[in-house]
mmCIF file of C-alpha atoms and ligand atoms in Angstrom:
data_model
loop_
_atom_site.group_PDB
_atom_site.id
_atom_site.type_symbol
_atom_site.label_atom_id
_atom_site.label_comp_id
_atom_site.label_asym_id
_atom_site.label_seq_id
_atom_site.Cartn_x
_atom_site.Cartn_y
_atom_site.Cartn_z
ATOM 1 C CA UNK S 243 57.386 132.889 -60.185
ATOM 2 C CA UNK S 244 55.414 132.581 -56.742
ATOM 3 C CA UNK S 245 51.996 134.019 -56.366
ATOM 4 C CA UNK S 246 50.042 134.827 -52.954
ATOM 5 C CA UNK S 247 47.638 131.667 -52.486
ATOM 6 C CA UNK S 248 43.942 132.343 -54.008
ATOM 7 C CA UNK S 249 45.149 135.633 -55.719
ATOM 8 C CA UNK S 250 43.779 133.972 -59.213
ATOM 9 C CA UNK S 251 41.183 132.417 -57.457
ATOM 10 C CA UNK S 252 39.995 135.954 -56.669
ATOM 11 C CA UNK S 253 40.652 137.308 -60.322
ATOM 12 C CA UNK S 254 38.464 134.389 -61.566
ATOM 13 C CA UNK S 255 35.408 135.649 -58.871
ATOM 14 C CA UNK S 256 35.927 138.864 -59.905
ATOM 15 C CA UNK S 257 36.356 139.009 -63.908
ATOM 16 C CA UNK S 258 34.572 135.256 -64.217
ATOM 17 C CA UNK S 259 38.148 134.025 -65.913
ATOM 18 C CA UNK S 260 41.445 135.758 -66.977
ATOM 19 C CA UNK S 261 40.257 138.394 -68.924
ATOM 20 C CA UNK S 262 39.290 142.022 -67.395
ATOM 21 C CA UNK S 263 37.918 143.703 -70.738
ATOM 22 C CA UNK S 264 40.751 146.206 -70.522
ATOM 23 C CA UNK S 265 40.645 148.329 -74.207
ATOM 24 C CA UNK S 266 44.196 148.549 -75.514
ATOM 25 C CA UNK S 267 46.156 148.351 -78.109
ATOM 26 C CA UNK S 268 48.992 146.544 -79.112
ATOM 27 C CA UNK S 269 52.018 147.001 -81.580
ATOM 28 C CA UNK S 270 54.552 144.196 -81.831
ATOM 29 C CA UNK S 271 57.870 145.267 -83.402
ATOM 30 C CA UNK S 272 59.595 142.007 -83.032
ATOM 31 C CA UNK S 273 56.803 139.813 -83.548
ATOM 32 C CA UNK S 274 53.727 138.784 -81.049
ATOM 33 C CA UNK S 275 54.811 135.989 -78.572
ATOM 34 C CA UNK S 276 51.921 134.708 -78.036
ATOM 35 C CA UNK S 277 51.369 133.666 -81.567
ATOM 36 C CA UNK S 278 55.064 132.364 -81.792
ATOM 37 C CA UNK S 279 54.164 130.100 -78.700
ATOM 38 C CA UNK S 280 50.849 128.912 -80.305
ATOM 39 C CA UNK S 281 53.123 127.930 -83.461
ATOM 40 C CA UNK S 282 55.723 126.209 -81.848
ATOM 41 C CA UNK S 283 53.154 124.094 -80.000
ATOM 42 C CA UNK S 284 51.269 123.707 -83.255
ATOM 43 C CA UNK S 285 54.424 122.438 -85.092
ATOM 44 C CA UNK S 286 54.527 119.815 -82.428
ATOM 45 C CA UNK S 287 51.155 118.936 -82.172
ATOM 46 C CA UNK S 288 50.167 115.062 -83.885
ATOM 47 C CA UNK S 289 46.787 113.272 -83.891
ATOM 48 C CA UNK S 290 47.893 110.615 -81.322
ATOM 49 C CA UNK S 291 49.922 113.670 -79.532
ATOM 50 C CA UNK S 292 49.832 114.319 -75.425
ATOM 51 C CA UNK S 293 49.896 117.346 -74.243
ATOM 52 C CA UNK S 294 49.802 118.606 -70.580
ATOM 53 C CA UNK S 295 49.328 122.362 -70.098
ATOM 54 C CA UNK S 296 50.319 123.715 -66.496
ATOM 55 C CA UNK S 297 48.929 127.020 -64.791
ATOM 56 C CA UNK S 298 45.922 126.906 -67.607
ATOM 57 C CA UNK S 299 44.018 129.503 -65.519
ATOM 58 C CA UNK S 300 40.132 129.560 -67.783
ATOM 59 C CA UNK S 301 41.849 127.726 -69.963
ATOM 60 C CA UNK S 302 40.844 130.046 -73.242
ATOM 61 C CA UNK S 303 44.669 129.913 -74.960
ATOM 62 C CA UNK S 304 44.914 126.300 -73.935
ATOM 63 C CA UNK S 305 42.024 125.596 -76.257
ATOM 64 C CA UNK S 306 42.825 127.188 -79.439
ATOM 65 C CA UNK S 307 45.713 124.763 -79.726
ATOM 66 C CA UNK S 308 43.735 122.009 -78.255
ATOM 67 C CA UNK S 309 42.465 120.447 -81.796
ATOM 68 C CA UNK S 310 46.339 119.871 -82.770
ATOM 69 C CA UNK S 311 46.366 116.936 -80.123
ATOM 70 C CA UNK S 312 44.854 113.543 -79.293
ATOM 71 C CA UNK S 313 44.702 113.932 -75.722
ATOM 72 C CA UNK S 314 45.149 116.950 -73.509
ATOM 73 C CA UNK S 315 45.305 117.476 -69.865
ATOM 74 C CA UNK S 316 45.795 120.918 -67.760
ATOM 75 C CA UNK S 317 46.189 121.577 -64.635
ATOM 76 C CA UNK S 318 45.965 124.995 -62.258
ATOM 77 C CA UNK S 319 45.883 125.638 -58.791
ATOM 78 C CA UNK S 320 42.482 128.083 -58.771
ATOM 79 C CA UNK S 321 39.094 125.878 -58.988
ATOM 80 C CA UNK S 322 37.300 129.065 -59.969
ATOM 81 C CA UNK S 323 39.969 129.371 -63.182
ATOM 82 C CA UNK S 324 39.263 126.002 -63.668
ATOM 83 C CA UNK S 325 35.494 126.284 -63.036
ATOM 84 C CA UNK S 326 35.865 128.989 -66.139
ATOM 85 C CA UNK S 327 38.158 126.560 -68.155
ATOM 86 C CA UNK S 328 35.056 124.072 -67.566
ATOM 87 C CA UNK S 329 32.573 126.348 -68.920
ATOM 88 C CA UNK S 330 34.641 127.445 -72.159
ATOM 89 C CA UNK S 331 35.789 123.242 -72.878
ATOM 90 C CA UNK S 332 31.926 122.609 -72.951
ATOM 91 C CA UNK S 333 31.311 125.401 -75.436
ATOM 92 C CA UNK S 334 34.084 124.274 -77.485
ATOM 93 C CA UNK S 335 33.152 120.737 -77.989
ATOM 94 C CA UNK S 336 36.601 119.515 -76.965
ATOM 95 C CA UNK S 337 35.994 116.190 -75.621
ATOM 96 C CA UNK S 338 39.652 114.996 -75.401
ATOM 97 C CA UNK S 339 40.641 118.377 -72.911
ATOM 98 C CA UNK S 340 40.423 117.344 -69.237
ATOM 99 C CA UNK S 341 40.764 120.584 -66.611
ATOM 100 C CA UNK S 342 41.737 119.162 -63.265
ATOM 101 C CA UNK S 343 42.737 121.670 -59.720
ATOM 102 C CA UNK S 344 46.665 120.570 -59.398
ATOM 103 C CA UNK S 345 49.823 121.446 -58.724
ATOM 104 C CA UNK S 346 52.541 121.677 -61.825
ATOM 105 C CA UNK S 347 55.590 120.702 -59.185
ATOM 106 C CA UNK S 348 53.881 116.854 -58.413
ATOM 107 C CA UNK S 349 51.378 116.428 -61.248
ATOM 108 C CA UNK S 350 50.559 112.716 -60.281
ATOM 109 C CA UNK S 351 50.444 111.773 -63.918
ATOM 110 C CA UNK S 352 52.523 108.358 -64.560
ATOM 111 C CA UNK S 353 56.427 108.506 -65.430
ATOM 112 C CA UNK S 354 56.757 109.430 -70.062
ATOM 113 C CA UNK S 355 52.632 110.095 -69.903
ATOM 114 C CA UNK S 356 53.078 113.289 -72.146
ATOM 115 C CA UNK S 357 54.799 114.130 -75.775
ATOM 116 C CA UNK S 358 54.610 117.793 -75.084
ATOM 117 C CA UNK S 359 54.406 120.288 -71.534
ATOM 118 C CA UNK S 360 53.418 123.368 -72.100
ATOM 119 C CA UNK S 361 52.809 126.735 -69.446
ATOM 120 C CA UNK S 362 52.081 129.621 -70.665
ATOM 121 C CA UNK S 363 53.239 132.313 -68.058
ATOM 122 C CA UNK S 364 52.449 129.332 -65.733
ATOM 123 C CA UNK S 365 54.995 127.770 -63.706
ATOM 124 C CA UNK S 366 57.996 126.072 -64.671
ATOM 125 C CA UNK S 367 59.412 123.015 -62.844
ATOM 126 C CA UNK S 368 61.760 121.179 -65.563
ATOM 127 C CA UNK S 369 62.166 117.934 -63.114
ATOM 128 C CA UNK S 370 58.675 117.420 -62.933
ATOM 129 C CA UNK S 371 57.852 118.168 -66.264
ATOM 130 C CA UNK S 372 60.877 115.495 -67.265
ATOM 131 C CA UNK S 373 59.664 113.117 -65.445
ATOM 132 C CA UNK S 374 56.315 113.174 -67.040
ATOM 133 C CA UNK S 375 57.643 113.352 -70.867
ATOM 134 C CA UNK S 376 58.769 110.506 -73.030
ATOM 135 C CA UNK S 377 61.933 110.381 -74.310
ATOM 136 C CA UNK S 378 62.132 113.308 -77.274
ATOM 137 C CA UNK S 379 59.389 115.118 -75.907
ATOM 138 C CA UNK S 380 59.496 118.767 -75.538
ATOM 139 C CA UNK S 381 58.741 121.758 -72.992
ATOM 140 C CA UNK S 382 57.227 125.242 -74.943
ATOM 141 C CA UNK S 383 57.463 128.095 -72.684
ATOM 142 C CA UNK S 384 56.199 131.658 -72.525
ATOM 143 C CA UNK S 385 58.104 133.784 -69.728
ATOM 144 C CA UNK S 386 58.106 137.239 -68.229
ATOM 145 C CA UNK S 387 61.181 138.813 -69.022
ATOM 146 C CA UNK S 388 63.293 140.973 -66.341
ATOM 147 C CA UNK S 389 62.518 144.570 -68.437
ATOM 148 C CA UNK S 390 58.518 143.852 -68.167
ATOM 149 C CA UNK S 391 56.742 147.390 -67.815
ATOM 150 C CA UNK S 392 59.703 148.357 -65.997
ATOM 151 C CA UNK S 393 59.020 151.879 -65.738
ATOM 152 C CA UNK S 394 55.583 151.361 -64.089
ATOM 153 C CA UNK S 395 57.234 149.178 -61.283
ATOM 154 C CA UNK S 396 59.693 152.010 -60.584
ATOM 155 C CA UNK S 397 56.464 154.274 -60.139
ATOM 156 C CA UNK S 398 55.473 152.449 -57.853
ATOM 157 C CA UNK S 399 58.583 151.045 -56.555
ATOM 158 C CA UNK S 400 57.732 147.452 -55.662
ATOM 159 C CA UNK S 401 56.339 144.756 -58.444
ATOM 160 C CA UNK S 402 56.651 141.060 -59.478
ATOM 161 C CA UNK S 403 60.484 140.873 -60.396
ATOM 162 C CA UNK S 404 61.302 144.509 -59.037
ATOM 163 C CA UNK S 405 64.962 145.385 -59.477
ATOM 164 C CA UNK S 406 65.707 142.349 -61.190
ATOM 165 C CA UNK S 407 66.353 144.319 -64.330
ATOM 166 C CA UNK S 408 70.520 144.595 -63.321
ATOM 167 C CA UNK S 409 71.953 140.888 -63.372
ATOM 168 C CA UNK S 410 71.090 137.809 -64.868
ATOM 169 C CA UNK S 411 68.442 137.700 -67.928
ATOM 170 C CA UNK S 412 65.298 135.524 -66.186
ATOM 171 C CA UNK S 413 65.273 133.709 -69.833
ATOM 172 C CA UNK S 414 69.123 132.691 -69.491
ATOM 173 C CA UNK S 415 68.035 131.663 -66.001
ATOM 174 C CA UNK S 416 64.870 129.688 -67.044
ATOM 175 C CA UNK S 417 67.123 128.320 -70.255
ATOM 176 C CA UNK S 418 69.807 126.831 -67.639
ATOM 177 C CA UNK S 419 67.021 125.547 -64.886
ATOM 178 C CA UNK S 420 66.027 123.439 -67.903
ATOM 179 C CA UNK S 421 69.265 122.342 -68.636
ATOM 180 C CA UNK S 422 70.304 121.224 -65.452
ATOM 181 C CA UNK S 423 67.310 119.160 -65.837
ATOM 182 C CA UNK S 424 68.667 117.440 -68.813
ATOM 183 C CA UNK S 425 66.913 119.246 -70.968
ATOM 184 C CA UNK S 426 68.352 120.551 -74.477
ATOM 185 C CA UNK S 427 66.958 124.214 -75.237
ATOM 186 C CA UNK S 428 66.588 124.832 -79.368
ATOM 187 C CA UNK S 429 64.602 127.931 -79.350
ATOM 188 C CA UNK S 430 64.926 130.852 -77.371
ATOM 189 C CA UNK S 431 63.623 134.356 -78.614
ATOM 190 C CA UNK S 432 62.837 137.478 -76.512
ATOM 191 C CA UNK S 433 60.202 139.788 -77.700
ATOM 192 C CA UNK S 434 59.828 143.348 -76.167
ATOM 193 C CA UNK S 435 56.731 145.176 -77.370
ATOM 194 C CA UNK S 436 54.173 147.701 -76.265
ATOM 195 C CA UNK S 437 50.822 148.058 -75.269
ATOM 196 C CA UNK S 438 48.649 151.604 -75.315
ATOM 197 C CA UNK S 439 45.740 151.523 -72.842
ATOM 198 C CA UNK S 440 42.828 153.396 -74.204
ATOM 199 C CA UNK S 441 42.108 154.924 -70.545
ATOM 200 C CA UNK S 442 43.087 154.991 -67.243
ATOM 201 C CA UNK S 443 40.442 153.327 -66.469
ATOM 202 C CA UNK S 444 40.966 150.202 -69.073
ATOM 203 C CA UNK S 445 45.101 149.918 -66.871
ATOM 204 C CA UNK S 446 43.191 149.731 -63.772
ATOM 205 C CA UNK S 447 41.248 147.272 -64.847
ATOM 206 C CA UNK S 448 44.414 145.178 -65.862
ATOM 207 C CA UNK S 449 46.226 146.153 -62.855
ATOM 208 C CA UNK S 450 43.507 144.495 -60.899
ATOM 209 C CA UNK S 451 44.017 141.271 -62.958
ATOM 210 C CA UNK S 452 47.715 140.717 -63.420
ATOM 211 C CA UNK S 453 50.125 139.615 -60.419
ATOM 212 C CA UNK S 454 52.127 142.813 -61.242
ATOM 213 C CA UNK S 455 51.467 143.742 -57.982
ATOM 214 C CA UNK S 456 49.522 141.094 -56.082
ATOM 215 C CA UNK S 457 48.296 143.710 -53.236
ATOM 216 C CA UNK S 458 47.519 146.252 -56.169
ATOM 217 C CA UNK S 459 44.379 148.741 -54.776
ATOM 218 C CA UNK S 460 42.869 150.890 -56.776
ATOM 219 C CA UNK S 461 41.859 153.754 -54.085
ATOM 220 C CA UNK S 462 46.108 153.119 -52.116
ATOM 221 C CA UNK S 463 47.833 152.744 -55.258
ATOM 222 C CA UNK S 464 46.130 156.086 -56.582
ATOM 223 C CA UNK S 465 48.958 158.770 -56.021
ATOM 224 C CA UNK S 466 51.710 156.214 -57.824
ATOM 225 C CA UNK S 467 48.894 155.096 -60.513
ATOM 226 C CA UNK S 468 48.443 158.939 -61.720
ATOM 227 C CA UNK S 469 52.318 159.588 -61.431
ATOM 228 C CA UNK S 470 52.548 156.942 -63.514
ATOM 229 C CA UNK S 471 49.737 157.653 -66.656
ATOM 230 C CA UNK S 472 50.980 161.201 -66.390
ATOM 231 C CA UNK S 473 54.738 160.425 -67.413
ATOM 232 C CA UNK S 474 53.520 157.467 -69.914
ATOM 233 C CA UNK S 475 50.405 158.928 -71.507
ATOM 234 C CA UNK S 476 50.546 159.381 -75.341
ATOM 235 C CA UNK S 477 48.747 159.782 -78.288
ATOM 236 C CA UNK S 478 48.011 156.361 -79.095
ATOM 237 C CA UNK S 479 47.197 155.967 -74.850
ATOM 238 C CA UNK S 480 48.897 154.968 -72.058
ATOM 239 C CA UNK S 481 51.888 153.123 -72.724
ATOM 240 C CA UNK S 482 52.988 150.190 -71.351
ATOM 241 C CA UNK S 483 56.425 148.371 -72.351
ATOM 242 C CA UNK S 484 56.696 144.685 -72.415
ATOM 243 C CA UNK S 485 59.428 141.892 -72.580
ATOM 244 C CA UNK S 486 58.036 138.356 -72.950
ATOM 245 C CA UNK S 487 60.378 135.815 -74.211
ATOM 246 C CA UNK S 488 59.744 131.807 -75.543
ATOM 247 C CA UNK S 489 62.004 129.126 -75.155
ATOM 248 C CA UNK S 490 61.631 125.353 -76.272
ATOM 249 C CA UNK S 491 63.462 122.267 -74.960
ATOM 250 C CA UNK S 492 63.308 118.981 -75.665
ATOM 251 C CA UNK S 493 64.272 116.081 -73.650
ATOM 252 C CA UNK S 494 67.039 114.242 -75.676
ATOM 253 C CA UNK S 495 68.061 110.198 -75.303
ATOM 254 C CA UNK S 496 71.530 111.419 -73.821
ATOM 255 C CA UNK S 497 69.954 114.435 -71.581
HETATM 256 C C1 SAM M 281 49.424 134.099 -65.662
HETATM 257 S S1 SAM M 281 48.318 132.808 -65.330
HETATM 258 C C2 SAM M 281 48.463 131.766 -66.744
HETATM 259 C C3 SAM M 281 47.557 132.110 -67.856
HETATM 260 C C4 SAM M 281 47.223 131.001 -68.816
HETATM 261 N N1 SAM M 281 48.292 130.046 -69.036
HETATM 262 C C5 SAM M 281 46.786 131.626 -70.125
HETATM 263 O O1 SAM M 281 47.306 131.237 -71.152
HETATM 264 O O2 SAM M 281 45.902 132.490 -70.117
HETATM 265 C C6 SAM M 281 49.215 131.749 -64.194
HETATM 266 C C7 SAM M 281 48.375 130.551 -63.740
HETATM 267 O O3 SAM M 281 49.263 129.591 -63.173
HETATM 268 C C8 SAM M 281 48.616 128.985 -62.065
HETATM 269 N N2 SAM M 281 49.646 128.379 -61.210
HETATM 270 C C9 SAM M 281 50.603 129.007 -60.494
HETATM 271 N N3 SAM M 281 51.391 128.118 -59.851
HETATM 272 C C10 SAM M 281 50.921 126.883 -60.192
HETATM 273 C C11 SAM M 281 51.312 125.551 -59.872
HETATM 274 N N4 SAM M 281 52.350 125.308 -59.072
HETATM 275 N N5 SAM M 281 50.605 124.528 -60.408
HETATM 276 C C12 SAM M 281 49.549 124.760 -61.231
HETATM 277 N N6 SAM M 281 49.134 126.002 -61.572
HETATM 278 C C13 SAM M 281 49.804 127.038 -61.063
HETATM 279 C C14 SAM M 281 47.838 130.127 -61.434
HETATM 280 O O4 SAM M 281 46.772 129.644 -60.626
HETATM 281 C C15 SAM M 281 47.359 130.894 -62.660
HETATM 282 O O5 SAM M 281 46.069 130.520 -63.072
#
């Protein structure tokens, strides 16, 4: 998934890290995929274990599974996400996590450096990320599925991945990418679920935050933005359908 240069750099100035404040609530009828993700990278994690974490933005998520590893490096593009990630690591305590600016498609880390890559809605580049594991090491990763608020893009009729809900599933796309790498995928699991802004005020908020739509403008966007809360509003707010999905490869002797 591409993003416009400095659009998280901007995020980070404007929200101080990836988190607008945006009230909602959230119902998960398949399961939250976020939490699957944090246990599949927990089930890997080991003492002596290395993990690299691409597209970290502040870093937050990174460091809640952080303690499950020896050694832990993560790299992002934005220096004002990782100025965030900086600020958070020293609160933590973590002295083994190391936040550095890079880029996930040439990491410069040495050739088997890492038991364990992980991006989380970060970028994906399964030759790089080979090239940096051992032998039996393993990729987790947490994707944006094709049928992600769907209904809002057609609103507005443009977004991140806009039509792409006819034709081939981005997981079954993301699976093969990583198996033409050599990789063997053994988990895959898609997760749609739903999220109930509180106002229209709190999905602004996230609008302005998300690379949904990277040119997003509260004052332009208005006449699309009310269309929009007026079809989805409910009782439990304004609804918002998502479709996340998790898949886990590992990097086998023959692959
Ligand atoms: C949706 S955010 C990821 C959020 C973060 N993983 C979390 O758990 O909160 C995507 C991040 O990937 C970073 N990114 C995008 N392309 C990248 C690349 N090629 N190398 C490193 N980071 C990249 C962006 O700067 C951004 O901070």
């Amino acid at each position: 998934m591409t993003q416009q240069p400095g659009f998280y750099s901007k995020v980070a100035e404007k929200f101080g890290g990836y988190s607008s404040g945006a009230q909602r609530t959230t119902s998960y009828p398949q399961g939250d995929p976020e939490e699957e993700f944090d246990a599949l990278v927990h089930e890997l994690g080991t003492p002596t274990g290395r993990l690299l974490d691409v597209g970290c933005a502040d870093g937050r998520n990174l460091l809640s599974v952080a303690p499950s590893f020896g050694r832990v490096e993560a790299l992002d593009l934005s220096p004002e996400m990782l100025a965030s990630a900086e600020h958070h690591r020293a609160e933590s305590g973590l002295d083994h996590v190391r936040f550095a600016v890079g880029d996930a498609s040439a990491t410069g880390f040495p050739d088997g450096a890492f038991d364990l890559v992980t991006s989380r809605r970060g970028p994906l580049f399964p030759d790089e990320f080979r090239r940096v594991l051992r032998t039996g090491g393993s990729v987790v990763y947490l994707g944006i599925g094709e049928r992600d608020v769907r209904t809002l893009k057609e609103a507005f009729g443009r977004g991140q991945l806009y039509g792409r809900w006819t034709g081939t599933p981005v997981a079954l796309e993301e699976r093969r990418r990583l198996e033409d790498a050599g990789f063997t995928v053994d988990y895959e699991r898609e997760f749609s679920y739903d999220e109930f802004f509180h106002t229209p005020g709190d999905l602004d908020r996230f609008l302005q935050m998300v690379p949904i739509f990277e040119d997003y403008d509260s004052e332009s966007d208005r006449e699309a933005f009310d269309r929009y809360v007026g079809q989805a509003t409910t009782q439990e707010g304004i609804h918002l359908a998502r479709h996340w999905f998790v898949l886990r490869a590992r990097l086998t002797a023959e692959g």
